[in-house]
């Protein structure tokens, strides 16, 4: 059993479990992609895998189990990579954890016009108000979404912010992986 705080629903619990896992790996990590599978279905259809994941003896009958996928390519834009993904029916949802720099809304007016992606990233990295953040975003096939944000300067499980609309663009990109 993990140290993940109890949450109201299985998707929030899965997002917090992934956040806890990523936190244990430390900062400056590559993006990580996860399939979310129904835990009860996994136990009944893949008992050996469930045992390998430590799920065979759990009493909970509902929930989602995150299963980490192969590495996300670092040399390719994330949106292009996500556009190549298609999930089998057994996958109930997916999640991605990624680290980024962000600025407070008050800094938006300071952004120089006409910067390409590389120059903008460099500008943000040099900004005195920048924050390093780890975002964990998950979506289910039915469109349900959940996110967790952890600031590097407040790196504690009690400081993780959760909500369904924290990273809407990334949630949209993940939801698109379930479209035909």
PDB file of C-alpha atoms in Angstrom:
ATOM      1  CA  UNK A   1       0.000   0.000   0.000  1.00  0.00           C
ATOM      2  CA  UNK A   2       1.362   3.413  -0.888  1.00  0.00           C
ATOM      3  CA  UNK A   3       1.418   6.570   1.186  1.00  0.00           C
ATOM      4  CA  UNK A   4      -0.940   8.218  -1.296  1.00  0.00           C
ATOM      5  CA  UNK A   5      -3.652  10.179   0.539  1.00  0.00           C
ATOM      6  CA  UNK A   6      -7.165   8.832   0.187  1.00  0.00           C
ATOM      7  CA  UNK A   7      -9.081  10.671  -2.478  1.00  0.00           C
ATOM      8  CA  UNK A   8     -12.726  10.877  -3.386  1.00  0.00           C
ATOM      9  CA  UNK A   9     -12.553   8.922  -6.625  1.00  0.00           C
ATOM     10  CA  UNK A  10     -10.374   6.319  -8.358  1.00  0.00           C
ATOM     11  CA  UNK A  11      -9.000   8.746 -10.953  1.00  0.00           C
ATOM     12  CA  UNK A  12      -7.818  11.217  -8.312  1.00  0.00           C
ATOM     13  CA  UNK A  13      -6.218   8.336  -6.388  1.00  0.00           C
ATOM     14  CA  UNK A  14      -4.428   7.183  -9.551  1.00  0.00           C
ATOM     15  CA  UNK A  15      -3.139  10.704 -10.273  1.00  0.00           C
ATOM     16  CA  UNK A  16      -1.862  11.055  -6.706  1.00  0.00           C
ATOM     17  CA  UNK A  17      -0.244   7.613  -6.886  1.00  0.00           C
ATOM     18  CA  UNK A  18       1.582   8.599 -10.076  1.00  0.00           C
ATOM     19  CA  UNK A  19       2.604  11.925  -8.496  1.00  0.00           C
ATOM     20  CA  UNK A  20       3.982  10.045  -5.482  1.00  0.00           C
ATOM     21  CA  UNK A  21       5.896   7.660  -7.762  1.00  0.00           C
ATOM     22  CA  UNK A  22       7.362  10.553  -9.792  1.00  0.00           C
ATOM     23  CA  UNK A  23       8.252  12.375  -6.588  1.00  0.00           C
ATOM     24  CA  UNK A  24      10.230   9.346  -5.411  1.00  0.00           C
ATOM     25  CA  UNK A  25      12.326   9.525  -8.582  1.00  0.00           C
ATOM     26  CA  UNK A  26      13.316  13.135  -7.877  1.00  0.00           C
ATOM     27  CA  UNK A  27      13.284  16.154 -10.137  1.00  0.00           C
ATOM     28  CA  UNK A  28      14.756  16.667 -13.589  1.00  0.00           C
ATOM     29  CA  UNK A  29      13.122  13.510 -14.919  1.00  0.00           C
ATOM     30  CA  UNK A  30      11.796  12.840 -18.412  1.00  0.00           C
ATOM     31  CA  UNK A  31       8.081  12.753 -19.147  1.00  0.00           C
ATOM     32  CA  UNK A  32       6.412   9.458 -18.221  1.00  0.00           C
ATOM     33  CA  UNK A  33       3.305   7.944 -19.812  1.00  0.00           C
ATOM     34  CA  UNK A  34       0.953   5.540 -18.040  1.00  0.00           C
ATOM     35  CA  UNK A  35      -1.946   3.364 -19.115  1.00  0.00           C
ATOM     36  CA  UNK A  36      -4.737   3.281 -16.542  1.00  0.00           C
ATOM     37  CA  UNK A  37      -6.428  -0.084 -16.250  1.00  0.00           C
ATOM     38  CA  UNK A  38      -9.400  -1.165 -14.180  1.00  0.00           C
ATOM     39  CA  UNK A  39      -7.884  -2.940 -11.178  1.00  0.00           C
ATOM     40  CA  UNK A  40     -10.682  -5.516 -10.780  1.00  0.00           C
ATOM     41  CA  UNK A  41     -10.533  -6.367 -14.482  1.00  0.00           C
ATOM     42  CA  UNK A  42      -6.755  -6.672 -14.299  1.00  0.00           C
ATOM     43  CA  UNK A  43      -7.014  -9.072 -11.346  1.00  0.00           C
ATOM     44  CA  UNK A  44      -9.544 -11.291 -13.117  1.00  0.00           C
ATOM     45  CA  UNK A  45      -8.076 -11.245 -16.637  1.00  0.00           C
ATOM     46  CA  UNK A  46      -4.346 -11.028 -15.853  1.00  0.00           C
ATOM     47  CA  UNK A  47      -3.804 -12.594 -12.402  1.00  0.00           C
ATOM     48  CA  UNK A  48      -0.061 -13.107 -12.931  1.00  0.00           C
ATOM     49  CA  UNK A  49       0.429  -9.448 -13.849  1.00  0.00           C
ATOM     50  CA  UNK A  50      -1.779  -8.378 -10.931  1.00  0.00           C
ATOM     51  CA  UNK A  51       0.382 -10.453  -8.594  1.00  0.00           C
ATOM     52  CA  UNK A  52       3.541  -8.960 -10.090  1.00  0.00           C
ATOM     53  CA  UNK A  53       2.139  -5.472  -9.458  1.00  0.00           C
ATOM     54  CA  UNK A  54       1.220  -6.385  -5.861  1.00  0.00           C
ATOM     55  CA  UNK A  55      -2.530  -6.205  -6.477  1.00  0.00           C
ATOM     56  CA  UNK A  56      -3.545  -9.814  -5.909  1.00  0.00           C
ATOM     57  CA  UNK A  57      -4.299  -9.455  -2.200  1.00  0.00           C
ATOM     58  CA  UNK A  58      -5.801  -5.963  -2.131  1.00  0.00           C
ATOM     59  CA  UNK A  59      -9.366  -5.820  -0.859  1.00  0.00           C
ATOM     60  CA  UNK A  60     -10.481  -2.789  -2.901  1.00  0.00           C
ATOM     61  CA  UNK A  61     -12.879  -3.721  -5.683  1.00  0.00           C
ATOM     62  CA  UNK A  62     -12.774  -0.422  -7.548  1.00  0.00           C
ATOM     63  CA  UNK A  63      -9.840   1.548  -8.732  1.00  0.00           C
ATOM     64  CA  UNK A  64      -7.398   2.197 -11.484  1.00  0.00           C
ATOM     65  CA  UNK A  65      -3.904   0.777 -11.735  1.00  0.00           C
ATOM     66  CA  UNK A  66      -1.280   2.908 -13.482  1.00  0.00           C
ATOM     67  CA  UNK A  67       1.029   0.878 -15.731  1.00  0.00           C
ATOM     68  CA  UNK A  68       4.092   2.799 -16.937  1.00  0.00           C
ATOM     69  CA  UNK A  69       4.690   2.635 -20.679  1.00  0.00           C
ATOM     70  CA  UNK A  70       7.895   2.802 -22.694  1.00  0.00           C
ATOM     71  CA  UNK A  71       9.917   5.989 -22.546  1.00  0.00           C
ATOM     72  CA  UNK A  72       8.500   9.149 -24.022  1.00  0.00           C
ATOM     73  CA  UNK A  73      10.972  10.287 -26.691  1.00  0.00           C
ATOM     74  CA  UNK A  74      12.839  13.400 -25.520  1.00  0.00           C
ATOM     75  CA  UNK A  75      13.817  14.395 -29.060  1.00  0.00           C
ATOM     76  CA  UNK A  76      10.252  14.822 -30.274  1.00  0.00           C
ATOM     77  CA  UNK A  77       7.629  17.432 -29.339  1.00  0.00           C
ATOM     78  CA  UNK A  78       5.200  15.984 -26.800  1.00  0.00           C
ATOM     79  CA  UNK A  79       2.107  16.865 -28.829  1.00  0.00           C
ATOM     80  CA  UNK A  80       3.498  15.076 -31.895  1.00  0.00           C
ATOM     81  CA  UNK A  81       4.301  11.987 -29.829  1.00  0.00           C
ATOM     82  CA  UNK A  82       0.844  11.900 -28.227  1.00  0.00           C
ATOM     83  CA  UNK A  83      -0.760  12.142 -31.678  1.00  0.00           C
ATOM     84  CA  UNK A  84       0.777   8.740 -32.535  1.00  0.00           C
ATOM     85  CA  UNK A  85      -0.777   6.867 -29.603  1.00  0.00           C
ATOM     86  CA  UNK A  86      -3.778   4.554 -29.771  1.00  0.00           C
ATOM     87  CA  UNK A  87      -4.871   2.499 -26.784  1.00  0.00           C
ATOM     88  CA  UNK A  88      -6.383  -1.010 -26.756  1.00  0.00           C
ATOM     89  CA  UNK A  89      -9.877  -1.452 -25.300  1.00  0.00           C
ATOM     90  CA  UNK A  90      -8.474  -2.851 -22.035  1.00  0.00           C
ATOM     91  CA  UNK A  91      -7.044   0.574 -21.206  1.00  0.00           C
ATOM     92  CA  UNK A  92      -9.579   2.680 -19.297  1.00  0.00           C
ATOM     93  CA  UNK A  93      -7.532   5.865 -19.388  1.00  0.00           C
ATOM     94  CA  UNK A  94      -4.057   7.290 -19.553  1.00  0.00           C
ATOM     95  CA  UNK A  95      -1.863   9.691 -17.623  1.00  0.00           C
ATOM     96  CA  UNK A  96       1.266  11.684 -18.232  1.00  0.00           C
ATOM     97  CA  UNK A  97       3.661  13.282 -15.820  1.00  0.00           C
ATOM     98  CA  UNK A  98       5.912  16.039 -17.111  1.00  0.00           C
ATOM     99  CA  UNK A  99       8.053  18.797 -15.631  1.00  0.00           C
ATOM    100  CA  UNK A 100       7.860  22.352 -16.922  1.00  0.00           C
ATOM    101  CA  UNK A 101       8.722  25.924 -16.029  1.00  0.00           C
ATOM    102  CA  UNK A 102       5.770  28.216 -15.501  1.00  0.00           C
ATOM    103  CA  UNK A 103       5.218  31.862 -14.770  1.00  0.00           C
ATOM    104  CA  UNK A 104       2.505  33.494 -12.703  1.00  0.00           C
ATOM    105  CA  UNK A 105      -0.305  35.160 -14.662  1.00  0.00           C
ATOM    106  CA  UNK A 106       1.144  38.569 -13.705  1.00  0.00           C
ATOM    107  CA  UNK A 107       4.190  37.846 -15.923  1.00  0.00           C
ATOM    108  CA  UNK A 108       2.148  37.287 -19.101  1.00  0.00           C
ATOM    109  CA  UNK A 109       2.282  40.966 -20.048  1.00  0.00           C
ATOM    110  CA  UNK A 110       6.090  40.855 -19.903  1.00  0.00           C
ATOM    111  CA  UNK A 111       6.509  38.128 -22.536  1.00  0.00           C
ATOM    112  CA  UNK A 112       8.338  39.570 -25.560  1.00  0.00           C
ATOM    113  CA  UNK A 113       6.433  39.294 -28.832  1.00  0.00           C
ATOM    114  CA  UNK A 114       7.572  37.029 -31.666  1.00  0.00           C
ATOM    115  CA  UNK A 115       9.582  34.453 -29.684  1.00  0.00           C
ATOM    116  CA  UNK A 116       9.688  30.924 -31.097  1.00  0.00           C
ATOM    117  CA  UNK A 117       9.387  27.944 -28.749  1.00  0.00           C
ATOM    118  CA  UNK A 118      13.110  27.665 -28.011  1.00  0.00           C
ATOM    119  CA  UNK A 119      13.565  31.382 -27.338  1.00  0.00           C
ATOM    120  CA  UNK A 120      10.406  31.520 -25.228  1.00  0.00           C
ATOM    121  CA  UNK A 121      11.599  28.572 -23.103  1.00  0.00           C
ATOM    122  CA  UNK A 122      14.951  30.309 -22.587  1.00  0.00           C
ATOM    123  CA  UNK A 123      13.213  33.557 -21.647  1.00  0.00           C
ATOM    124  CA  UNK A 124      10.959  31.769 -19.123  1.00  0.00           C
ATOM    125  CA  UNK A 125      13.944  29.875 -17.647  1.00  0.00           C
ATOM    126  CA  UNK A 126      15.676  33.194 -16.975  1.00  0.00           C
ATOM    127  CA  UNK A 127      12.644  34.950 -15.499  1.00  0.00           C
ATOM    128  CA  UNK A 128      12.977  35.718 -11.746  1.00  0.00           C
ATOM    129  CA  UNK A 129       9.383  34.616 -11.022  1.00  0.00           C
ATOM    130  CA  UNK A 130       9.613  31.229 -12.762  1.00  0.00           C
ATOM    131  CA  UNK A 131       8.477  28.126 -10.931  1.00  0.00           C
ATOM    132  CA  UNK A 132       9.402  24.542 -11.680  1.00  0.00           C
ATOM    133  CA  UNK A 133       6.318  22.364 -11.638  1.00  0.00           C
ATOM    134  CA  UNK A 134       5.566  18.677 -12.117  1.00  0.00           C
ATOM    135  CA  UNK A 135       2.200  18.128 -13.745  1.00  0.00           C
ATOM    136  CA  UNK A 136       0.414  14.806 -13.670  1.00  0.00           C
ATOM    137  CA  UNK A 137      -2.634  14.756 -15.920  1.00  0.00           C
ATOM    138  CA  UNK A 138      -5.009  11.831 -16.466  1.00  0.00           C
ATOM    139  CA  UNK A 139      -8.068  11.252 -18.628  1.00  0.00           C
ATOM    140  CA  UNK A 140     -10.515   8.388 -18.940  1.00  0.00           C
ATOM    141  CA  UNK A 141     -12.189   7.178 -22.123  1.00  0.00           C
ATOM    142  CA  UNK A 142     -15.432   8.868 -21.046  1.00  0.00           C
ATOM    143  CA  UNK A 143     -13.682  12.257 -20.871  1.00  0.00           C
ATOM    144  CA  UNK A 144     -13.287  12.452 -17.090  1.00  0.00           C
ATOM    145  CA  UNK A 145     -10.106  14.330 -16.182  1.00  0.00           C
ATOM    146  CA  UNK A 146      -7.900  14.916 -13.176  1.00  0.00           C
ATOM    147  CA  UNK A 147      -4.603  16.683 -12.589  1.00  0.00           C
ATOM    148  CA  UNK A 148      -2.023  17.121  -9.851  1.00  0.00           C
ATOM    149  CA  UNK A 149       0.513  19.939  -9.685  1.00  0.00           C
ATOM    150  CA  UNK A 150       3.596  19.915  -7.472  1.00  0.00           C
ATOM    151  CA  UNK A 151       5.913  22.918  -7.235  1.00  0.00           C
ATOM    152  CA  UNK A 152       9.581  22.137  -6.796  1.00  0.00           C
ATOM    153  CA  UNK A 153       9.879  24.759  -4.061  1.00  0.00           C
ATOM    154  CA  UNK A 154       6.976  23.151  -2.145  1.00  0.00           C
ATOM    155  CA  UNK A 155       7.903  19.529  -2.750  1.00  0.00           C
ATOM    156  CA  UNK A 156       5.655  17.778  -0.235  1.00  0.00           C
ATOM    157  CA  UNK A 157       2.634  15.503  -0.637  1.00  0.00           C
ATOM    158  CA  UNK A 158       0.574  17.928   1.455  1.00  0.00           C
ATOM    159  CA  UNK A 159       1.307  20.726  -1.041  1.00  0.00           C
ATOM    160  CA  UNK A 160       0.039  18.932  -4.172  1.00  0.00           C
ATOM    161  CA  UNK A 161      -2.812  20.770  -5.855  1.00  0.00           C
ATOM    162  CA  UNK A 162      -5.465  18.645  -7.585  1.00  0.00           C
ATOM    163  CA  UNK A 163      -8.304  19.542  -9.906  1.00  0.00           C
ATOM    164  CA  UNK A 164      -9.900  18.548 -13.176  1.00  0.00           C
ATOM    165  CA  UNK A 165      -9.056  21.719 -15.142  1.00  0.00           C
ATOM    166  CA  UNK A 166      -5.526  22.602 -14.022  1.00  0.00           C
ATOM    167  CA  UNK A 167      -3.817  21.697 -17.318  1.00  0.00           C
ATOM    168  CA  UNK A 168      -6.573  21.756 -19.950  1.00  0.00           C
ATOM    169  CA  UNK A 169      -4.319  21.669 -23.025  1.00  0.00           C
ATOM    170  CA  UNK A 170      -2.486  18.557 -21.893  1.00  0.00           C
ATOM    171  CA  UNK A 171      -5.775  16.919 -20.868  1.00  0.00           C
ATOM    172  CA  UNK A 172      -7.134  17.581 -24.378  1.00  0.00           C
ATOM    173  CA  UNK A 173      -4.035  16.035 -25.964  1.00  0.00           C
ATOM    174  CA  UNK A 174      -4.374  12.927 -23.773  1.00  0.00           C
ATOM    175  CA  UNK A 175      -8.114  12.666 -24.494  1.00  0.00           C
ATOM    176  CA  UNK A 176      -7.329  12.723 -28.220  1.00  0.00           C
ATOM    177  CA  UNK A 177      -5.380   9.459 -27.813  1.00  0.00           C
ATOM    178  CA  UNK A 178      -8.764   7.727 -27.325  1.00  0.00           C
ATOM    179  CA  UNK A 179     -10.418   9.169 -30.422  1.00  0.00           C
ATOM    180  CA  UNK A 180     -10.875   6.908 -33.435  1.00  0.00           C
TER     181      UNK A 180
END
